[in-house]
PDB file of C-alpha atoms and ligand atoms in Angstrom:
ATOM      1  CA  UNK A   1     -38.125  91.288  36.888  1.00 83.00           C
ATOM      2  CA  UNK A   2     -39.123  87.937  35.387  1.00 97.00           C
ATOM      3  CA  UNK A   3     -36.706  85.089  36.083  1.00 97.00           C
ATOM      4  CA  UNK A   4     -36.077  83.287  32.778  1.00 98.00           C
ATOM      5  CA  UNK A   5     -37.352  79.714  32.754  1.00 98.00           C
ATOM      6  CA  UNK A   6     -35.822  77.024  30.549  1.00 98.00           C
ATOM      7  CA  UNK A   7     -37.610  73.678  30.303  1.00 98.00           C
ATOM      8  CA  UNK A   8     -36.463  70.550  28.490  1.00 98.00           C
ATOM      9  CA  UNK A   9     -39.304  68.673  26.811  1.00 98.00           C
ATOM     10  CA  UNK A  10     -37.983  65.140  26.426  1.00 98.00           C
ATOM     11  CA  UNK A  11     -41.024  63.965  24.435  1.00 98.00           C
ATOM     12  CA  UNK A  12     -41.001  60.173  23.847  1.00 98.00           C
ATOM     13  CA  UNK A  13     -37.380  59.675  24.889  1.00 98.00           C
ATOM     14  CA  UNK A  14     -35.490  58.094  27.771  1.00 98.00           C
ATOM     15  CA  UNK A  15     -36.142  55.009  29.833  1.00 98.00           C
ATOM     16  CA  UNK A  16     -35.677  55.412  33.580  1.00 98.00           C
ATOM     17  CA  UNK A  17     -31.942  54.615  33.686  1.00 98.00           C
ATOM     18  CA  UNK A  18     -31.145  57.121  30.903  1.00 98.00           C
ATOM     19  CA  UNK A  19     -33.431  59.718  32.465  1.00 98.00           C
ATOM     20  CA  UNK A  20     -31.636  59.396  35.805  1.00 98.00           C
ATOM     21  CA  UNK A  21     -28.227  59.632  34.159  1.00 98.00           C
ATOM     22  CA  UNK A  22     -29.239  62.843  32.373  1.00 98.00           C
ATOM     23  CA  UNK A  23     -30.759  64.590  35.404  1.00 98.00           C
ATOM     24  CA  UNK A  24     -27.809  63.630  37.569  1.00 98.00           C
ATOM     25  CA  UNK A  25     -25.526  65.387  35.073  1.00 98.00           C
ATOM     26  CA  UNK A  26     -27.847  68.396  34.900  1.00 98.00           C
ATOM     27  CA  UNK A  27     -28.028  68.619  38.673  1.00 97.00           C
ATOM     28  CA  UNK A  28     -24.257  68.683  38.942  1.00 97.00           C
ATOM     29  CA  UNK A  29     -23.559  71.002  36.007  1.00 97.00           C
ATOM     30  CA  UNK A  30     -26.305  73.499  36.905  1.00 97.00           C
ATOM     31  CA  UNK A  31     -25.677  73.601  40.664  1.00 95.00           C
ATOM     32  CA  UNK A  32     -23.675  76.830  40.479  1.00 94.00           C
ATOM     33  CA  UNK A  33     -25.706  78.461  37.681  1.00 96.00           C
ATOM     34  CA  UNK A  34     -27.823  81.312  39.070  1.00 96.00           C
ATOM     35  CA  UNK A  35     -30.346  83.678  37.521  1.00 97.00           C
ATOM     36  CA  UNK A  36     -32.313  81.119  35.541  1.00 98.00           C
ATOM     37  CA  UNK A  37     -35.034  78.661  36.583  1.00 98.00           C
ATOM     38  CA  UNK A  38     -34.735  75.223  34.989  1.00 98.00           C
ATOM     39  CA  UNK A  39     -37.152  72.342  34.513  1.00 98.00           C
ATOM     40  CA  UNK A  40     -37.276  68.964  32.793  1.00 98.00           C
ATOM     41  CA  UNK A  41     -40.318  67.213  31.337  1.00 98.00           C
ATOM     42  CA  UNK A  42     -39.600  63.476  31.147  1.00 98.00           C
ATOM     43  CA  UNK A  43     -42.158  60.931  29.902  1.00 98.00           C
ATOM     44  CA  UNK A  44     -44.750  59.868  32.504  1.00 98.00           C
ATOM     45  CA  UNK A  45     -42.874  56.656  33.305  1.00 98.00           C
ATOM     46  CA  UNK A  46     -39.776  58.533  34.496  1.00 98.00           C
ATOM     47  CA  UNK A  47     -41.485  61.347  36.452  1.00 98.00           C
ATOM     48  CA  UNK A  48     -41.313  59.734  39.862  1.00 98.00           C
ATOM     49  CA  UNK A  49     -37.687  58.563  39.798  1.00 98.00           C
ATOM     50  CA  UNK A  50     -36.537  61.835  38.239  1.00 98.00           C
ATOM     51  CA  UNK A  51     -38.409  63.893  40.852  1.00 98.00           C
ATOM     52  CA  UNK A  52     -36.850  61.750  43.601  1.00 98.00           C
ATOM     53  CA  UNK A  53     -33.367  62.285  42.149  1.00 98.00           C
ATOM     54  CA  UNK A  54     -34.009  66.050  42.014  1.00 98.00           C
ATOM     55  CA  UNK A  55     -35.414  66.363  45.544  1.00 96.00           C
ATOM     56  CA  UNK A  56     -32.403  68.338  46.738  1.00 94.00           C
ATOM     57  CA  UNK A  57     -32.103  70.382  43.529  1.00 96.00           C
ATOM     58  CA  UNK A  58     -33.915  73.517  42.296  1.00 97.00           C
ATOM     59  CA  UNK A  59     -34.544  71.832  38.920  1.00 98.00           C
ATOM     60  CA  UNK A  60     -38.317  71.478  38.557  1.00 98.00           C
ATOM     61  CA  UNK A  61     -40.150  68.502  37.105  1.00 98.00           C
ATOM     62  CA  UNK A  62     -42.933  68.957  34.561  1.00 98.00           C
ATOM     63  CA  UNK A  63     -45.282  66.507  32.888  1.00 98.00           C
ATOM     64  CA  UNK A  64     -45.813  66.731  29.126  1.00 98.00           C
ATOM     65  CA  UNK A  65     -49.612  66.707  29.461  1.00 98.00           C
ATOM     66  CA  UNK A  66     -52.344  66.183  32.042  1.00 98.00           C
ATOM     67  CA  UNK A  67     -56.065  65.435  32.102  1.00 98.00           C
ATOM     68  CA  UNK A  68     -58.694  67.815  33.461  1.00 98.00           C
ATOM     69  CA  UNK A  69     -60.539  65.377  35.741  1.00 98.00           C
ATOM     70  CA  UNK A  70     -59.115  64.277  39.087  1.00 97.00           C
ATOM     71  CA  UNK A  71     -60.492  60.725  38.958  1.00 98.00           C
ATOM     72  CA  UNK A  72     -62.970  58.463  37.227  1.00 98.00           C
ATOM     73  CA  UNK A  73     -63.417  56.190  34.244  1.00 98.00           C
ATOM     74  CA  UNK A  74     -60.877  57.830  31.915  1.00 98.00           C
ATOM     75  CA  UNK A  75     -58.606  54.999  30.850  1.00 98.00           C
ATOM     76  CA  UNK A  76     -55.078  56.095  30.071  1.00 97.00           C
ATOM     77  CA  UNK A  77     -55.345  59.580  31.532  1.00 98.00           C
ATOM     78  CA  UNK A  78     -53.305  61.126  34.359  1.00 98.00           C
ATOM     79  CA  UNK A  79     -54.790  63.688  36.774  1.00 98.00           C
ATOM     80  CA  UNK A  80     -53.083  66.876  37.973  1.00 98.00           C
ATOM     81  CA  UNK A  81     -53.237  65.641  41.578  1.00 98.00           C
ATOM     82  CA  UNK A  82     -51.462  62.419  40.554  1.00 98.00           C
ATOM     83  CA  UNK A  83     -48.690  64.472  38.950  1.00 98.00           C
ATOM     84  CA  UNK A  84     -48.249  66.496  42.122  1.00 98.00           C
ATOM     85  CA  UNK A  85     -48.193  63.245  44.069  1.00 98.00           C
ATOM     86  CA  UNK A  86     -45.107  62.039  42.156  1.00 98.00           C
ATOM     87  CA  UNK A  87     -43.239  65.337  42.486  1.00 98.00           C
ATOM     88  CA  UNK A  88     -44.262  67.374  39.457  1.00 98.00           C
ATOM     89  CA  UNK A  89     -44.725  71.091  39.914  1.00 98.00           C
ATOM     90  CA  UNK A  90     -45.461  71.966  36.276  1.00 98.00           C
ATOM     91  CA  UNK A  91     -47.415  70.559  33.340  1.00 98.00           C
ATOM     92  CA  UNK A  92     -46.893  71.360  29.655  1.00 98.00           C
ATOM     93  CA  UNK A  93     -50.321  71.872  28.112  1.00 98.00           C
ATOM     94  CA  UNK A  94     -51.397  71.965  24.467  1.00 98.00           C
ATOM     95  CA  UNK A  95     -48.078  71.177  22.796  1.00 98.00           C
ATOM     96  CA  UNK A  96     -48.537  71.343  19.017  1.00 97.00           C
ATOM     97  CA  UNK A  97     -47.701  67.627  18.722  1.00 97.00           C
ATOM     98  CA  UNK A  98     -50.691  66.915  20.928  1.00 97.00           C
ATOM     99  CA  UNK A  99     -52.844  69.109  18.713  1.00 96.00           C
ATOM    100  CA  UNK A 100     -51.441  67.429  15.575  1.00 95.00           C
ATOM    101  CA  UNK A 101     -51.457  63.761  16.615  1.00 97.00           C
ATOM    102  CA  UNK A 102     -53.849  63.441  19.565  1.00 97.00           C
ATOM    103  CA  UNK A 103     -56.797  65.681  18.790  1.00 96.00           C
ATOM    104  CA  UNK A 104     -56.016  68.427  21.329  1.00 97.00           C
ATOM    105  CA  UNK A 105     -58.273  71.441  20.748  1.00 97.00           C
ATOM    106  CA  UNK A 106     -58.568  74.966  22.147  1.00 96.00           C
ATOM    107  CA  UNK A 107     -61.312  73.633  24.407  1.00 97.00           C
ATOM    108  CA  UNK A 108     -59.248  70.746  25.847  1.00 98.00           C
ATOM    109  CA  UNK A 109     -56.238  73.045  26.288  1.00 98.00           C
ATOM    110  CA  UNK A 110     -58.413  75.459  28.297  1.00 98.00           C
ATOM    111  CA  UNK A 111     -59.784  72.655  30.493  1.00 98.00           C
ATOM    112  CA  UNK A 112     -56.339  71.154  31.107  1.00 98.00           C
ATOM    113  CA  UNK A 113     -54.685  74.495  31.895  1.00 98.00           C
ATOM    114  CA  UNK A 114     -57.409  75.415  34.386  1.00 97.00           C
ATOM    115  CA  UNK A 115     -57.338  71.970  36.027  1.00 98.00           C
ATOM    116  CA  UNK A 116     -53.552  72.044  36.374  1.00 98.00           C
ATOM    117  CA  UNK A 117     -53.606  75.526  37.915  1.00 98.00           C
ATOM    118  CA  UNK A 118     -56.532  74.672  40.210  1.00 97.00           C
ATOM    119  CA  UNK A 119     -54.567  71.669  41.493  1.00 98.00           C
ATOM    120  CA  UNK A 120     -51.615  73.926  42.323  1.00 98.00           C
ATOM    121  CA  UNK A 121     -49.399  72.967  39.403  1.00 98.00           C
ATOM    122  CA  UNK A 122     -47.789  75.509  37.112  1.00 98.00           C
ATOM    123  CA  UNK A 123     -49.036  75.409  33.514  1.00 98.00           C
ATOM    124  CA  UNK A 124     -46.835  75.921  30.453  1.00 98.00           C
ATOM    125  CA  UNK A 125     -49.417  76.612  27.766  1.00 98.00           C
ATOM    126  CA  UNK A 126     -48.171  76.259  24.181  1.00 98.00           C
ATOM    127  CA  UNK A 127     -49.327  78.494  21.347  1.00 98.00           C
ATOM    128  CA  UNK A 128     -48.082  78.908  17.803  1.00 98.00           C
ATOM    129  CA  UNK A 129     -48.878  78.913  14.121  1.00 97.00           C
ATOM    130  CA  UNK A 130     -48.154  76.428  11.334  1.00 96.00           C
ATOM    131  CA  UNK A 131     -46.117  77.418   8.286  1.00 94.00           C
ATOM    132  CA  UNK A 132     -49.286  77.657   6.169  1.00 95.00           C
ATOM    133  CA  UNK A 133     -50.831  79.981   8.736  1.00 96.00           C
ATOM    134  CA  UNK A 134     -47.696  82.166   8.831  1.00 95.00           C
ATOM    135  CA  UNK A 135     -47.590  82.281   5.032  1.00 93.00           C
ATOM    136  CA  UNK A 136     -51.273  83.252   4.987  1.00 96.00           C
ATOM    137  CA  UNK A 137     -50.510  86.158   7.325  1.00 96.00           C
ATOM    138  CA  UNK A 138     -52.644  84.774  10.154  1.00 97.00           C
ATOM    139  CA  UNK A 139     -49.947  84.261  12.797  1.00 97.00           C
ATOM    140  CA  UNK A 140     -51.312  86.697  15.370  1.00 98.00           C
ATOM    141  CA  UNK A 141     -54.919  85.640  14.740  1.00 98.00           C
ATOM    142  CA  UNK A 142     -53.970  81.986  15.384  1.00 98.00           C
ATOM    143  CA  UNK A 143     -51.953  82.848  18.480  1.00 98.00           C
ATOM    144  CA  UNK A 144     -54.819  84.983  19.781  1.00 98.00           C
ATOM    145  CA  UNK A 145     -57.220  82.062  19.364  1.00 98.00           C
ATOM    146  CA  UNK A 146     -54.840  79.778  21.294  1.00 98.00           C
ATOM    147  CA  UNK A 147     -54.491  82.398  24.031  1.00 98.00           C
ATOM    148  CA  UNK A 148     -58.267  82.281  24.489  1.00 97.00           C
ATOM    149  CA  UNK A 149     -57.627  79.257  26.771  1.00 96.00           C
ATOM    150  CA  UNK A 150     -56.317  81.720  29.376  1.00 97.00           C
ATOM    151  CA  UNK A 151     -59.264  84.145  29.470  1.00 96.00           C
ATOM    152  CA  UNK A 152     -60.445  84.846  32.991  1.00 95.00           C
ATOM    153  CA  UNK A 153     -57.263  83.762  34.779  1.00 97.00           C
ATOM    154  CA  UNK A 154     -56.304  86.063  37.648  1.00 96.00           C
ATOM    155  CA  UNK A 155     -53.080  87.506  38.970  1.00 96.00           C
ATOM    156  CA  UNK A 156     -52.914  84.848  41.708  1.00 97.00           C
ATOM    157  CA  UNK A 157     -51.606  82.406  39.068  1.00 97.00           C
ATOM    158  CA  UNK A 158     -49.148  84.860  37.466  1.00 97.00           C
ATOM    159  CA  UNK A 159     -46.027  83.091  38.716  1.00 96.00           C
ATOM    160  CA  UNK A 160     -47.410  79.640  37.793  1.00 97.00           C
ATOM    161  CA  UNK A 161     -48.540  80.517  34.298  1.00 98.00           C
ATOM    162  CA  UNK A 162     -46.045  80.344  31.444  1.00 98.00           C
ATOM    163  CA  UNK A 163     -46.852  80.753  27.767  1.00 98.00           C
ATOM    164  CA  UNK A 164     -44.597  78.938  25.310  1.00 98.00           C
ATOM    165  CA  UNK A 165     -44.630  80.517  21.857  1.00 98.00           C
ATOM    166  CA  UNK A 166     -43.672  77.667  19.546  1.00 98.00           C
ATOM    167  CA  UNK A 167     -44.051  78.252  15.820  1.00 97.00           C
ATOM    168  CA  UNK A 168     -44.927  74.766  14.560  1.00 95.00           C
ATOM    169  CA  UNK A 169     -42.646  75.188  11.526  1.00 94.00           C
ATOM    170  CA  UNK A 170     -39.657  75.620  13.863  1.00 94.00           C
ATOM    171  CA  UNK A 171     -40.236  72.563  16.076  1.00 93.00           C
ATOM    172  CA  UNK A 172     -37.775  69.767  15.397  1.00 90.00           C
ATOM    173  CA  UNK A 173     -36.979  71.191  11.966  1.00 91.00           C
ATOM    174  CA  UNK A 174     -33.707  72.945  12.673  1.00 88.00           C
ATOM    175  CA  UNK A 175     -35.382  76.087  11.349  1.00 89.00           C
ATOM    176  CA  UNK A 176     -35.573  78.679  14.143  1.00 90.00           C
ATOM    177  CA  UNK A 177     -37.614  81.858  14.123  1.00 91.00           C
ATOM    178  CA  UNK A 178     -35.251  84.807  13.855  1.00 96.00           C
ATOM    179  CA  UNK A 179     -34.929  86.763  17.111  1.00 97.00           C
ATOM    180  CA  UNK A 180     -36.934  89.542  15.419  1.00 97.00           C
ATOM    181  CA  UNK A 181     -39.738  87.198  14.309  1.00 96.00           C
ATOM    182  CA  UNK A 182     -39.933  85.664  17.782  1.00 97.00           C
ATOM    183  CA  UNK A 183     -39.844  89.018  19.597  1.00 98.00           C
ATOM    184  CA  UNK A 184     -42.650  90.344  17.388  1.00 98.00           C
ATOM    185  CA  UNK A 185     -45.001  87.534  18.441  1.00 98.00           C
ATOM    186  CA  UNK A 186     -43.850  87.656  22.076  1.00 98.00           C
ATOM    187  CA  UNK A 187     -44.639  91.383  22.178  1.00 98.00           C
ATOM    188  CA  UNK A 188     -48.061  90.623  20.699  1.00 98.00           C
ATOM    189  CA  UNK A 189     -48.656  87.999  23.416  1.00 98.00           C
ATOM    190  CA  UNK A 190     -47.607  90.418  26.166  1.00 98.00           C
ATOM    191  CA  UNK A 191     -49.937  93.036  24.706  1.00 98.00           C
ATOM    192  CA  UNK A 192     -52.766  90.496  24.710  1.00 98.00           C
ATOM    193  CA  UNK A 193     -52.050  89.647  28.359  1.00 98.00           C
ATOM    194  CA  UNK A 194     -52.243  93.336  29.277  1.00 98.00           C
ATOM    195  CA  UNK A 195     -55.470  93.871  27.360  1.00 97.00           C
ATOM    196  CA  UNK A 196     -57.270  90.694  28.429  1.00 97.00           C
ATOM    197  CA  UNK A 197     -55.832  89.815  31.857  1.00 97.00           C
ATOM    198  CA  UNK A 198     -54.482  93.147  33.083  1.00 97.00           C
ATOM    199  CA  UNK A 199     -51.133  94.924  33.430  1.00 97.00           C
ATOM    200  CA  UNK A 200     -49.980  92.862  36.433  1.00 97.00           C
ATOM    201  CA  UNK A 201     -50.310  89.664  34.385  1.00 97.00           C
ATOM    202  CA  UNK A 202     -48.567  91.254  31.407  1.00 98.00           C
ATOM    203  CA  UNK A 203     -45.652  92.235  33.630  1.00 97.00           C
ATOM    204  CA  UNK A 204     -45.322  88.915  35.467  1.00 98.00           C
ATOM    205  CA  UNK A 205     -46.241  86.060  33.114  1.00 98.00           C
ATOM    206  CA  UNK A 206     -43.204  84.494  31.458  1.00 98.00           C
ATOM    207  CA  UNK A 207     -43.238  83.834  27.735  1.00 98.00           C
ATOM    208  CA  UNK A 208     -40.858  81.119  26.547  1.00 98.00           C
ATOM    209  CA  UNK A 209     -39.727  80.672  22.960  1.00 98.00           C
ATOM    210  CA  UNK A 210     -39.611  77.140  21.564  1.00 97.00           C
ATOM    211  CA  UNK A 211     -38.535  75.807  18.180  1.00 96.00           C
ATOM    212  CA  UNK A 212     -35.076  74.450  17.406  1.00 94.00           C
ATOM    213  CA  UNK A 213     -33.370  76.356  20.229  1.00 97.00           C
ATOM    214  CA  UNK A 214     -29.714  75.264  20.259  1.00 97.00           C
ATOM    215  CA  UNK A 215     -26.595  76.439  22.099  1.00 97.00           C
ATOM    216  CA  UNK A 216     -25.560  78.567  19.104  1.00 97.00           C
ATOM    217  CA  UNK A 217     -28.823  80.500  18.695  1.00 96.00           C
ATOM    218  CA  UNK A 218     -30.054  80.670  22.303  1.00 97.00           C
ATOM    219  CA  UNK A 219     -28.211  83.792  23.468  1.00 97.00           C
ATOM    220  CA  UNK A 220     -29.581  86.081  20.763  1.00 97.00           C
ATOM    221  CA  UNK A 221     -33.132  84.786  21.191  1.00 97.00           C
ATOM    222  CA  UNK A 222     -32.919  85.147  24.979  1.00 97.00           C
ATOM    223  CA  UNK A 223     -31.700  88.744  24.673  1.00 97.00           C
ATOM    224  CA  UNK A 224     -35.058  89.846  23.243  1.00 97.00           C
ATOM    225  CA  UNK A 225     -37.017  91.891  25.790  1.00 97.00           C
ATOM    226  CA  UNK A 226     -40.172  89.751  25.780  1.00 98.00           C
ATOM    227  CA  UNK A 227     -38.483  86.330  25.646  1.00 98.00           C
ATOM    228  CA  UNK A 228     -38.269  84.883  29.152  1.00 98.00           C
ATOM    229  CA  UNK A 229     -36.606  81.537  28.566  1.00 98.00           C
ATOM    230  CA  UNK A 230     -37.119  78.557  26.301  1.00 98.00           C
ATOM    231  CA  UNK A 231     -39.005  75.327  25.834  1.00 98.00           C
ATOM    232  CA  UNK A 232     -36.364  73.037  24.360  1.00 98.00           C
ATOM    233  CA  UNK A 233     -36.992  69.717  22.618  1.00 97.00           C
ATOM    234  CA  UNK A 234     -34.116  67.993  20.812  1.00 97.00           C
ATOM    235  CA  UNK A 235     -31.320  69.936  22.472  1.00 98.00           C
ATOM    236  CA  UNK A 236     -32.588  69.034  25.946  1.00 98.00           C
ATOM    237  CA  UNK A 237     -31.620  65.376  25.501  1.00 98.00           C
ATOM    238  CA  UNK A 238     -27.876  66.045  25.860  1.00 98.00           C
ATOM    239  CA  UNK A 239     -26.655  67.594  29.109  1.00 98.00           C
ATOM    240  CA  UNK A 240     -23.978  69.759  27.497  1.00 98.00           C
ATOM    241  CA  UNK A 241     -26.384  71.385  25.011  1.00 98.00           C
ATOM    242  CA  UNK A 242     -29.135  71.927  27.558  1.00 98.00           C
ATOM    243  CA  UNK A 243     -26.744  73.397  30.135  1.00 98.00           C
ATOM    244  CA  UNK A 244     -25.346  75.777  27.496  1.00 98.00           C
ATOM    245  CA  UNK A 245     -28.888  76.953  26.677  1.00 98.00           C
ATOM    246  CA  UNK A 246     -29.693  77.457  30.379  1.00 98.00           C
ATOM    247  CA  UNK A 247     -26.535  79.539  30.767  1.00 98.00           C
ATOM    248  CA  UNK A 248     -27.413  81.603  27.675  1.00 97.00           C
ATOM    249  CA  UNK A 249     -30.799  82.462  29.207  1.00 97.00           C
ATOM    250  CA  UNK A 250     -29.270  84.195  32.250  1.00 96.00           C
ATOM    251  CA  UNK A 251     -29.746  87.949  32.234  1.00 91.00           C
ATOM    252  CA  UNK A 252     -26.556  89.689  31.133  1.00 81.00           C
TER     253      UNK A 252
HETATM  254  C1  LIG B 301     -40.610  71.341  21.532  1.00 60.99           C
HETATM  255  O1  LIG B 301     -40.928  70.191  21.310  1.00 60.99           O
HETATM  256  O2  LIG B 301     -41.255  71.987  22.370  1.00 60.99           O
HETATM  257  C2  LIG B 301     -39.492  71.898  20.776  1.00 60.99           C
HETATM  258  C3  LIG B 301     -39.318  73.194  20.809  1.00 60.99           C
HETATM  259  O3  LIG B 301     -38.701  71.028  20.078  1.00 60.99           O
HETATM  260  P1  LIG B 301     -37.297  71.363  19.329  1.00 60.99           P
HETATM  261  O4  LIG B 301     -36.478  72.161  20.308  1.00 60.99           O
HETATM  262  O5  LIG B 301     -36.709  70.021  19.049  1.00 60.99           O
HETATM  263  O6  LIG B 301     -37.637  72.142  18.120  1.00 60.99           O
END
């Protein structure tokens, strides 16, 4: 059984005081909620204080990116070991906004995912097609190319590897994939895992859905057999919405 995993990607939001206020609410409201793993991904500047505030809580802390080198002349970059040092246990890798605005490629996603895993972090690797690619009928081909970043990974990382299927056309648009559309791609991803990385990986690796997940659509998405939680952007910035999504992800 895969424990569903819901992660809030805060993107470029929340100064330290606001970040602490939000995680304090989450900590309190989620304390009695069982059956779902929860994480938050604040901006780099709030990672350390948020991780400190969550020290006595099962809520995990994730970064929104990481570099693949541990040290050196790489101005502006943050190493996986540095993220662990401030209390992160996960890193989001290859978010479509990083591909779109910051030149992330399949090659850099592969390097970052491997570096994060080698350092002992969990990696949430994002995959997903644009609207033009979906309309052209190339969704699975695009997703398969993105999944190439994971080739060669072994079962020892199964519980620290998460794939987030995020159709780009559904991110921040209010337009969600239907549960059927999402399940179809999730099943494709699980099939790919079985074929390329083996049945143990296919059974264990969690596949999150991301793209305008809200309290009113979460339950139906989370009921799909190959959807193991959510990567949540906008709705993770308000405690009430995020808590409702976490509750909806619990197995029924
Ligand atoms: C995201 O940024 O990963 C995301 C899914 O955003 P939103 O929930 O706002 O669509």
